[in-house]
Coordinates of C-alpha atoms and ligand atoms in Angstrom, one line a residue:
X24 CA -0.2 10.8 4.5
X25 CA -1.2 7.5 3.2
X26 CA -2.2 6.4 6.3
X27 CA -4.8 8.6 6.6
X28 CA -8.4 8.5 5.5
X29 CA -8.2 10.3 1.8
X30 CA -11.5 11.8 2.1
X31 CA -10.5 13.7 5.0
X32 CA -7.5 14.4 3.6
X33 CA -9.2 15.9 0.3
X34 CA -11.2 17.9 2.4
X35 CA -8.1 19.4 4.5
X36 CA -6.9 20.5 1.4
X37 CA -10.2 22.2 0.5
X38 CA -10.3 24.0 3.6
X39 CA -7.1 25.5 3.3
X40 CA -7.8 27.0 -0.2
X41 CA -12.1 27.9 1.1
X42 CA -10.3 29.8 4.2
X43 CA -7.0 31.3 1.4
X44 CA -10.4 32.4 -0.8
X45 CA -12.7 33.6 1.9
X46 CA -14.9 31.5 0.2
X47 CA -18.7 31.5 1.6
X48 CA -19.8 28.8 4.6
X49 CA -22.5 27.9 2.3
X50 CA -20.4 27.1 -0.6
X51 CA -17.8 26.4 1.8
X52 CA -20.1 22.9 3.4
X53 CA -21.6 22.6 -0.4
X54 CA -17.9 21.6 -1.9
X55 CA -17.1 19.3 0.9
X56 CA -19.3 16.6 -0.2
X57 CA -20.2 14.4 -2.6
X58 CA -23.1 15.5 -4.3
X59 CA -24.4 12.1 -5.1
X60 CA -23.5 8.9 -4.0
X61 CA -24.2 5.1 -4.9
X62 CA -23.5 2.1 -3.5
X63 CA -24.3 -1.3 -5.1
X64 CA -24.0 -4.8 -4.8
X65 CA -22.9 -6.3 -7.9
X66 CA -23.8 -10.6 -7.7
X67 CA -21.5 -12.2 -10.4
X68 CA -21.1 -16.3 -11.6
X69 CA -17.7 -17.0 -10.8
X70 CA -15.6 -19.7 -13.5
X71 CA -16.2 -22.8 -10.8
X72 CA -19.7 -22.1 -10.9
X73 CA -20.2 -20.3 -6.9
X74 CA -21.9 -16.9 -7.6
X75 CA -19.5 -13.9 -5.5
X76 CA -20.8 -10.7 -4.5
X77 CA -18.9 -7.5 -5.1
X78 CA -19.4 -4.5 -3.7
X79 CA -19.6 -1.2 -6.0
X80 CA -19.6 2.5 -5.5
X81 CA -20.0 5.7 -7.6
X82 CA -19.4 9.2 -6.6
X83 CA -20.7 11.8 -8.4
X84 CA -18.7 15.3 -6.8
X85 CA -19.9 18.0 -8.2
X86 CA -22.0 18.3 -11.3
X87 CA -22.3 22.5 -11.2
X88 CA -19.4 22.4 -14.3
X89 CA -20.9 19.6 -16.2
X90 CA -21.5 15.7 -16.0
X91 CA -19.3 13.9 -13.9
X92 CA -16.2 12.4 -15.6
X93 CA -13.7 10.1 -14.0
X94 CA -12.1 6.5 -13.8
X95 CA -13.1 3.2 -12.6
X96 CA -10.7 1.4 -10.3
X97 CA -10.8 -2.0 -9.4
X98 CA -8.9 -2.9 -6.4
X99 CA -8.8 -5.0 -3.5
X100 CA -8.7 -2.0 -0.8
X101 CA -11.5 0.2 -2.1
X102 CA -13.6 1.8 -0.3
X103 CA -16.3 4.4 -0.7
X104 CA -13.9 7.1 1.2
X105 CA -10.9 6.0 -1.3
X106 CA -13.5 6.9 -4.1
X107 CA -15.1 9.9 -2.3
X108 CA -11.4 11.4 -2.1
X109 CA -10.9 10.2 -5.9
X110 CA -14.2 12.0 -6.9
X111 CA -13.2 15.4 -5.2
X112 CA -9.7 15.5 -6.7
X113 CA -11.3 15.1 -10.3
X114 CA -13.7 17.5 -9.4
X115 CA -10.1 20.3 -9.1
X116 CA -8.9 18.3 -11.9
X117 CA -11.4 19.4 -14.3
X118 CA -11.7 22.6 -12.8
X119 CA -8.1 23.4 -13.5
X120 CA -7.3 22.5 -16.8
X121 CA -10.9 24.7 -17.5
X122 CA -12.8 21.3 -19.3
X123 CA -16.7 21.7 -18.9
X124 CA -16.9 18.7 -16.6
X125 CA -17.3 17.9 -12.9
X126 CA -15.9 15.3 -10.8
X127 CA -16.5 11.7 -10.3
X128 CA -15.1 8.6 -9.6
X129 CA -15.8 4.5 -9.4
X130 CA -14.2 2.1 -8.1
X131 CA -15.1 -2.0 -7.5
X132 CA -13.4 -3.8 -4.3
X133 CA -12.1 -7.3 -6.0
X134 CA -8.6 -8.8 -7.1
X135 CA -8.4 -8.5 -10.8
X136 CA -5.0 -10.1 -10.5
X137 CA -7.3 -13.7 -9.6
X138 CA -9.6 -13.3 -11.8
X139 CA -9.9 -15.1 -15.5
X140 CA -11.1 -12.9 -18.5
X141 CA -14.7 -14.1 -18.3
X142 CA -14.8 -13.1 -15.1
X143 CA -13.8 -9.7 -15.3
X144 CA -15.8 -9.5 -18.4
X145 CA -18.8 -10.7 -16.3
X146 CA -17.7 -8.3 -13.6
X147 CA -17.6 -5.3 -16.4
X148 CA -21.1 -5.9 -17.6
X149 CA -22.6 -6.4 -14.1
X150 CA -21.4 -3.2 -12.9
X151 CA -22.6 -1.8 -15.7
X152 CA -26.0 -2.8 -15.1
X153 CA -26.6 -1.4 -12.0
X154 CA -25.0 1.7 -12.9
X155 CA -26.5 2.3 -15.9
X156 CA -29.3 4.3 -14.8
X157 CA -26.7 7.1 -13.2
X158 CA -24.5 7.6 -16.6
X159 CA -25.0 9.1 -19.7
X160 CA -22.9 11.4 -21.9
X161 CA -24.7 14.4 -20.4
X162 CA -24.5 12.9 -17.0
X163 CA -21.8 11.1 -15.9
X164 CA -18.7 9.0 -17.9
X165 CA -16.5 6.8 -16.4
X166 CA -12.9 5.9 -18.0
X167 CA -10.0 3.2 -16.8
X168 CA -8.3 3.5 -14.2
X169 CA -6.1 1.4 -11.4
X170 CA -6.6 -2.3 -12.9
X171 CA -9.1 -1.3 -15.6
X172 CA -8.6 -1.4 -19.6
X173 CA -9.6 -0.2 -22.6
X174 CA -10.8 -3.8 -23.1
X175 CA -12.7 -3.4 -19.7
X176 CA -14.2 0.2 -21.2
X177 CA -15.1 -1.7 -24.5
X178 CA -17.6 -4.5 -22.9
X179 CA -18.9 -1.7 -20.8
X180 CA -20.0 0.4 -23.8
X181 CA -21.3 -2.6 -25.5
X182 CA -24.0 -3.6 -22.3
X183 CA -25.0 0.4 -21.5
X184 CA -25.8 0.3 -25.8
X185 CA -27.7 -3.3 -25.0
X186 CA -29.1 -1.7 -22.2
X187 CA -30.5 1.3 -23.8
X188 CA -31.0 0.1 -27.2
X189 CA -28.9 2.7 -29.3
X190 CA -25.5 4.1 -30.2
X191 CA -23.5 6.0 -27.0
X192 CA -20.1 5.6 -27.5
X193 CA -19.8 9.2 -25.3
X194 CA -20.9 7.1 -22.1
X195 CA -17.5 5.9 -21.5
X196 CA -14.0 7.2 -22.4
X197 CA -10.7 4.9 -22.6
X198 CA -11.7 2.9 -25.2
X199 CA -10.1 1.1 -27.6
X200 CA -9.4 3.5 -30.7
X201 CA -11.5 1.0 -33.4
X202 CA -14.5 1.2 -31.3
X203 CA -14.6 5.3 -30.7
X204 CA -11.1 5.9 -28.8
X205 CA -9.5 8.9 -29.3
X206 CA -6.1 8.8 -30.8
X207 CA -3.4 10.5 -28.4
X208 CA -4.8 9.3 -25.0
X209 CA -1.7 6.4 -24.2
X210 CA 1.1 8.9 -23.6
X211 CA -1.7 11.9 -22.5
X212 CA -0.7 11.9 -18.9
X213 CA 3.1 11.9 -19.4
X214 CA 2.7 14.8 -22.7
X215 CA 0.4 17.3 -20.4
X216 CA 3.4 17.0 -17.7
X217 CA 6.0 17.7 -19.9
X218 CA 3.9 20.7 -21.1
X219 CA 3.7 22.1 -18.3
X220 CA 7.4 21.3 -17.3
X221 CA 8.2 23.5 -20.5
X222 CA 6.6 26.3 -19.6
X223 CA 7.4 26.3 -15.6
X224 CA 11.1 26.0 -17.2
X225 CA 10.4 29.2 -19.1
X226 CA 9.5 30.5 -15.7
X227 CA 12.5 30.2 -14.3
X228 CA 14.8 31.2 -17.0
X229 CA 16.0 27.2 -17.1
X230 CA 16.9 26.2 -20.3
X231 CA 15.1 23.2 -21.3
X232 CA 16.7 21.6 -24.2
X233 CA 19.9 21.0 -21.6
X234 CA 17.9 20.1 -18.4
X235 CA 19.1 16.9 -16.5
X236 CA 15.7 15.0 -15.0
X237 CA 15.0 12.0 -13.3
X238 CA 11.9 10.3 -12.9
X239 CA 10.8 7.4 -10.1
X240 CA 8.1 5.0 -11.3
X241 CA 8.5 3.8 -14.8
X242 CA 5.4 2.6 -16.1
X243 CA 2.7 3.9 -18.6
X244 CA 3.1 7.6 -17.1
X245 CA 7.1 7.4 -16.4
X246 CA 8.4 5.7 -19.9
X247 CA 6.5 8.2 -21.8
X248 CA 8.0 11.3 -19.6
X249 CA 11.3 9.8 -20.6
X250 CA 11.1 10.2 -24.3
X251 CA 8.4 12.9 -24.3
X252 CA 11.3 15.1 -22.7
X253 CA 13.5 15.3 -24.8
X254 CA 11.0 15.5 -27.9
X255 CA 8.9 18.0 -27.0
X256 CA 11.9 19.8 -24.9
X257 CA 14.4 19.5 -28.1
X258 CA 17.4 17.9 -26.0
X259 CA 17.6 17.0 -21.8
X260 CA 19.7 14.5 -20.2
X261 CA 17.9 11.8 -18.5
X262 CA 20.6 10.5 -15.7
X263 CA 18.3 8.2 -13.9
X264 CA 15.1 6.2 -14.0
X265 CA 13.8 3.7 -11.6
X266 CA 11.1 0.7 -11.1
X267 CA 9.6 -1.2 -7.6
X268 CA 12.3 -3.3 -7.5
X269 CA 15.0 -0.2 -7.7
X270 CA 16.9 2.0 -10.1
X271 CA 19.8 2.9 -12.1
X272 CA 22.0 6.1 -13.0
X273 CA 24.4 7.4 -15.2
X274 CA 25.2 11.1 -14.7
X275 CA 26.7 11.2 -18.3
X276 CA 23.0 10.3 -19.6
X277 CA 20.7 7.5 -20.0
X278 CA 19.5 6.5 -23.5
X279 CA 15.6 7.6 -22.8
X280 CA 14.7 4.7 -26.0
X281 CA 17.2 2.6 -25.2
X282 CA 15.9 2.1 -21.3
X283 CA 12.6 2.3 -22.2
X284 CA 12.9 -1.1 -24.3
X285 CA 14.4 -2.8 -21.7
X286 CA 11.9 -2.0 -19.2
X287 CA 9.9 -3.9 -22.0
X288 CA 11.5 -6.9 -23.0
X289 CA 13.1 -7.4 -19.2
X290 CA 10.5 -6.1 -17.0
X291 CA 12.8 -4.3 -14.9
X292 CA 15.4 -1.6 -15.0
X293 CA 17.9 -2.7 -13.4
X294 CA 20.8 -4.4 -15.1
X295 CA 20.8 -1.8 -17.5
X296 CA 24.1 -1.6 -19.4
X297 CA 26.3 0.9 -18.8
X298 CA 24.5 2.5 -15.7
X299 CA 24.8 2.2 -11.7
X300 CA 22.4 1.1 -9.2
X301 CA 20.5 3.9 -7.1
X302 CA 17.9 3.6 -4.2
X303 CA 14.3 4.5 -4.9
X304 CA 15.2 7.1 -2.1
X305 CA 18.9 8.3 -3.2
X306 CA 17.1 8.9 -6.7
X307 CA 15.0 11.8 -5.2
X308 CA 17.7 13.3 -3.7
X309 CA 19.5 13.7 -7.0
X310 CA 21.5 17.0 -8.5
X311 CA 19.1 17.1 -11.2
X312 CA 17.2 20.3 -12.5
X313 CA 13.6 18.2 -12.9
X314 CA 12.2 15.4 -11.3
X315 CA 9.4 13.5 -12.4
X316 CA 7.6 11.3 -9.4
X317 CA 5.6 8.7 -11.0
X318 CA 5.0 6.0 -9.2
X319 CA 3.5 6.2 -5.4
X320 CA 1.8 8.7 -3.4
X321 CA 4.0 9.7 -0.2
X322 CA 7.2 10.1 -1.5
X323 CA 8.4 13.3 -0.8
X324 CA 7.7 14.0 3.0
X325 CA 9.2 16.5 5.6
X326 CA 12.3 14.0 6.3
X327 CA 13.6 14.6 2.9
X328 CA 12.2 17.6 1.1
X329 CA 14.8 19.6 2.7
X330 CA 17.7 17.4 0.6
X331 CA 15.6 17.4 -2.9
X332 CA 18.0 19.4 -5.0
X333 CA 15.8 19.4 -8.3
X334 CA 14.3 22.9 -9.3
X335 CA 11.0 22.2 -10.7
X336 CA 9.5 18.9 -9.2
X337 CA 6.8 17.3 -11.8
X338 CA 4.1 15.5 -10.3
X339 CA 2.7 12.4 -12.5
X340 CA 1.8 10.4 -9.4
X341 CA -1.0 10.9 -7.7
X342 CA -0.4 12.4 -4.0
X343 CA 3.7 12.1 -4.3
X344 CA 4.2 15.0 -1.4
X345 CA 3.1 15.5 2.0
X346 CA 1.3 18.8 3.0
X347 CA 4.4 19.6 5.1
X348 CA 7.0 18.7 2.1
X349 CA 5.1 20.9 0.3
X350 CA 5.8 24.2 2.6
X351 CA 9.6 23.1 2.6
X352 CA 9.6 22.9 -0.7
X353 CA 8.1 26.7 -1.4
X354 CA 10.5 28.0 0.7
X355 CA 13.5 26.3 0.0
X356 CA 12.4 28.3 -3.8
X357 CA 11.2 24.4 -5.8
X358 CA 8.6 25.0 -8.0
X359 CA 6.3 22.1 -7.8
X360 CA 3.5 21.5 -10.2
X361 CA 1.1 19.9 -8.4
X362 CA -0.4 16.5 -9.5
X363 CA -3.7 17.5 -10.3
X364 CA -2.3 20.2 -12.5
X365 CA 0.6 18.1 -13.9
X366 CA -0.9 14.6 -14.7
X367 CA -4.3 16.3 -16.2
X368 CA -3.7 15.6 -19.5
X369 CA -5.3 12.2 -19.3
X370 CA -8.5 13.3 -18.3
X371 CA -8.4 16.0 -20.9
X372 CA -7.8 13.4 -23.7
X373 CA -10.7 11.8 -22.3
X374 CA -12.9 15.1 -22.6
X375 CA -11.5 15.5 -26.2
X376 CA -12.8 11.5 -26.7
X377 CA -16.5 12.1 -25.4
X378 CA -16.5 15.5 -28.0
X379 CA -16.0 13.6 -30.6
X380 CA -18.2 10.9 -29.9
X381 CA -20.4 13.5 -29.5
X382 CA -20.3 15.0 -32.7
X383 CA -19.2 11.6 -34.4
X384 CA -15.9 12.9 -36.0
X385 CA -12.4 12.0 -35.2
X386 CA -9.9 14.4 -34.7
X387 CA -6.0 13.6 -36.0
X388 CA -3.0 12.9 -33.7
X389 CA -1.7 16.8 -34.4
X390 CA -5.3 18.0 -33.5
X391 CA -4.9 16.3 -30.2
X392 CA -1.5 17.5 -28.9
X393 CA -2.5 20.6 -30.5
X394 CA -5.6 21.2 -28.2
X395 CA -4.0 19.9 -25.1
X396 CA -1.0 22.1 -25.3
X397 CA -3.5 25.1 -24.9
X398 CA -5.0 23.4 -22.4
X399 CA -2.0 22.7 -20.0
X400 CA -0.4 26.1 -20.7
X401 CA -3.3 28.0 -19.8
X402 CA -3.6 25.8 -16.6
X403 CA 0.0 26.8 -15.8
X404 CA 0.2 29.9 -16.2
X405 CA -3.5 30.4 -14.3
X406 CA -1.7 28.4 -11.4
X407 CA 1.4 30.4 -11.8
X408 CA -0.2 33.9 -12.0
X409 CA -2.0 33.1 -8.6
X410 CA 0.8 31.9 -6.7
X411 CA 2.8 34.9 -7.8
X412 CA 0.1 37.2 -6.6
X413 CA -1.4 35.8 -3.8
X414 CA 2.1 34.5 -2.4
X415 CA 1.2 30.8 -1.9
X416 CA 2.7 27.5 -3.1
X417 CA 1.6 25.9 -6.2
X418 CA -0.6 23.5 -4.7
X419 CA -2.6 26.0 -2.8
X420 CA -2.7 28.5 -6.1
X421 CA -4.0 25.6 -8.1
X422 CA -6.6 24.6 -5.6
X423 CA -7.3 28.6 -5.5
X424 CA -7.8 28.1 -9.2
X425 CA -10.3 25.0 -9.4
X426 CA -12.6 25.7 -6.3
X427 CA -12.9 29.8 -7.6
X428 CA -14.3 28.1 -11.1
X429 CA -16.4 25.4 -9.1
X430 CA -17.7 27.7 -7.0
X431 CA -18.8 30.7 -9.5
X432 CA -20.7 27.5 -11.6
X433 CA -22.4 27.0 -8.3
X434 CA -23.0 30.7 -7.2
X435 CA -24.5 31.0 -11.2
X436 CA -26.6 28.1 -11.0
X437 CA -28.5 29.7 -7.6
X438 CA -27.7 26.8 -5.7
X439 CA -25.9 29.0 -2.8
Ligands
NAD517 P1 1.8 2.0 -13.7 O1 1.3 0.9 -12.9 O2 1.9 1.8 -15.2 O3 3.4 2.2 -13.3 C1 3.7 2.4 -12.0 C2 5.3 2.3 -11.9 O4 5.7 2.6 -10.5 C3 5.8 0.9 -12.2 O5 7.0 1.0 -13.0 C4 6.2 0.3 -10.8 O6 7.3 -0.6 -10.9 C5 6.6 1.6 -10.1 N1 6.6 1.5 -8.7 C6 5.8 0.8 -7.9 N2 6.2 0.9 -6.6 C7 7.4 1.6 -6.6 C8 8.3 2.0 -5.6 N3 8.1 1.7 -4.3 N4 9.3 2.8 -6.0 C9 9.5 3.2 -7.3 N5 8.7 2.8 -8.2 C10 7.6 2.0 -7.9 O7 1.1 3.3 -13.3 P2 1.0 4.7 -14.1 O8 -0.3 4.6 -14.9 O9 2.3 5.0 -14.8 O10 0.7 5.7 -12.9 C11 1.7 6.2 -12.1 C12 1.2 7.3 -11.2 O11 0.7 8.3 -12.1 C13 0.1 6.9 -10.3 O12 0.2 7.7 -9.1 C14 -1.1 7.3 -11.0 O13 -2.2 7.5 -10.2 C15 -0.7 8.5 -11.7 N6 -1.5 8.9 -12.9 C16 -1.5 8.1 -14.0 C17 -2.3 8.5 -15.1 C18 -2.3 7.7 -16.4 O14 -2.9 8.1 -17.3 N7 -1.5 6.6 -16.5 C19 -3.1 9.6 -15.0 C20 -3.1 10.4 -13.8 C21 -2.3 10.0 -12.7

């Protein structure tokens, strides 16, 4: 799946739910391109005094919602498909979770990883200026992503406001909380998955508070999934977690704190006392009742969706399982819940950041997970509902979902 070009990919997927829908031709052709598209070159002083050239791209999807939200990536293989494919998936993103935004997405082809703070810094404000004009609060926000910060988001801010000569902290979300951030967004991703791992669970009639779960990938998504279950669960047995350079397992339980501070002061998982080694493969095979991929797209494929035993299969990654897994996995009776359902609470926390800027008062941490709770669960069971009554797997029933919404904005608006 990776191998392919994502735009064509994204657009696969659209087809599938347009044909599902017996959505319109018009409407059809209208939501499988970009709206608008920009392509820049962004000239920048490097620290040995040779100037580079970077090139820059921003999609703006679909705007029939609301102004385009969605991340910046930096990263050495972009391209304007990568960020084409990017921009439609936020578009369904959005749409899902029911914010009043649209789809976009960013992205700069470069190497942070080389690159000294002045640099990047150099590279955040000249991107900014060229992009300038296209943004706005009511038009289109950016937010990090791959290889962006909130540091990156906070010299951003400060050129568009040098730029434009007033206050807009709304222009850009991800920022550090002293300069406008919202409080709640770090663990937002990992919170709205476990959300709607609670509620698929009620679903099913599987009790929660004993579930066993495993989860691949353990960075910012992955270590908070490994606490946040068993907080916002009450009880779960983590048995194994697992990094790039493998993982580790204990089928009596893994301490979700305990692991989680040795990923931090070691770097790794592996070596952790009192556990067992596991393949990043063997670990998505296991007898667990949840499994949490969230680490790389591509994961779960038709060569082993057939052996995943877990019963609900929570998507943090983006992409984790191929269009043919996915068909397996229906009928083999996994509930999957889809990444652009399942790792949505970031972007939400970033819709609750621009409000506030907005109205220029901050909300509390309970206000926060308080508002995105609604917001997953009403995704859910929206996804659910469908799948139950138009017999399709998640994936489809939440495409269903997003492109009816998009499409009724556009149908309103009189542009088909
Ligand atoms: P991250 O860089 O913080 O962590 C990624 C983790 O995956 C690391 O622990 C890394 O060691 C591990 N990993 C890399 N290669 C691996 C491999 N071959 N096998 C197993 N593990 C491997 O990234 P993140 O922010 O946690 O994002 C993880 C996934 O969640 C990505 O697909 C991302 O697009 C998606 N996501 C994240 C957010 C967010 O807010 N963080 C939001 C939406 C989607």
């Amino acid at each position: 799946m990776s191998e392919m070009n994502p735009f064509l990919i994204a657009q696969q997927q659209l087809d599938e739910a347009a044909k599902k829908l017996g959505l319109d031709p018009a409407t059809h052709e209208l939501l499988r391109w970009p709206q608008r598209e920009f392509r820049y070159t962004v000239p920048i002083k490097l620290d040995n005094g040779r100037t580079k050239i970077f090139h820059a791209y921003r999609v703006q999807y679909n705007s029939a919602r609301g102004p385009t939200k969605g991340g910046l990536r930096w990263h050495p293989d972009e391209t304007i498909d990568t960020v084409r494919a990017l921009a439609a998936w936020m578009t369904w993103k959005c749409a899902v979770v029911n914010i009043p935004l649209g789809g976009g997405k960013g992205g700069v082809t470069c190497n942070p990883k080389e690159m000294s703070e002045g640099e990047k810094e150099r590279l955040a404000r000249g991107y900014m200026r060229v992009v300038a004009r296209e943004l706005g609060v009511h038009r289109d926000v950016p937010a990090p992503d791959v290889y962006t910060t909130p540091q990156i988001m906070a010299w951003m801010m400060d050129e568009y406001e040098a730029i434009v000569g007033n206050s807009h902290p709304g222009v850009i979300t991800g920022k550090p909380i002293a300069i406008g951030g919202s409080e709640g967004r770090g663990d937002a991703t990992a919170r709205g998955g476990v959300y709607v791992v609670r509620e698929a669970a009620r679903k099913i009639k599987l009790d929660a508070s004993k579930a066993s779960y495993a989860i691949q990938g353990f960075g910012n998504a992955g270590q908070f999934a490994a606490t946040l279950h068993t907080e916002i669960l009450g009880g779960g047995k983590l048995v194994a977690v697992s990094d790039s350079r493998g993982g580790v397992m204990n089928k009596n339980g893994i301490d979700p704190e305990a692991v989680v501070k040795y990923k931090l002061e070691t770097g790794k998982v592996e070596g952790f006392p009192g556990t067992q080694p596991i393949s990043n493969a063997d670990l998505l095979e296991l007898d667990v009742d949840v499994l949490y991929p969230a680490a790389l797209e591509g994961i779960i494929t038709e060569a082993n969706a057939g052996k995943i035993k877990a019963k609900l299969i929570c998507e943090l990654a983006n992409g984790p399982t191929t269009p043919g897994a996915d068909e397996i996995l229906h009928k083999a009776g996994k509930l999957v819940l889809p990444d652009f359902m399942a790792n949505a609470g970031g972007v939400t926390v970033s819709y609750f950041e621009q409000v506030q800027n907005t109205y220029n008062y901050y909300w509390s941490l309970e206000d926060v997970h308080q508002q995105l709770d609604r917001r997953m669960t009403d995704a859910f069971n929206a996804v659910y509902n469908t799948r139950e009554r138009a017999k399709v797997h998640m994936r489809l029933a939440a495409y269903m979902v997003a492109v009816t919404r998009v499409a009724e904005a556009c149908k309103l608006r009189g542009w088909v």
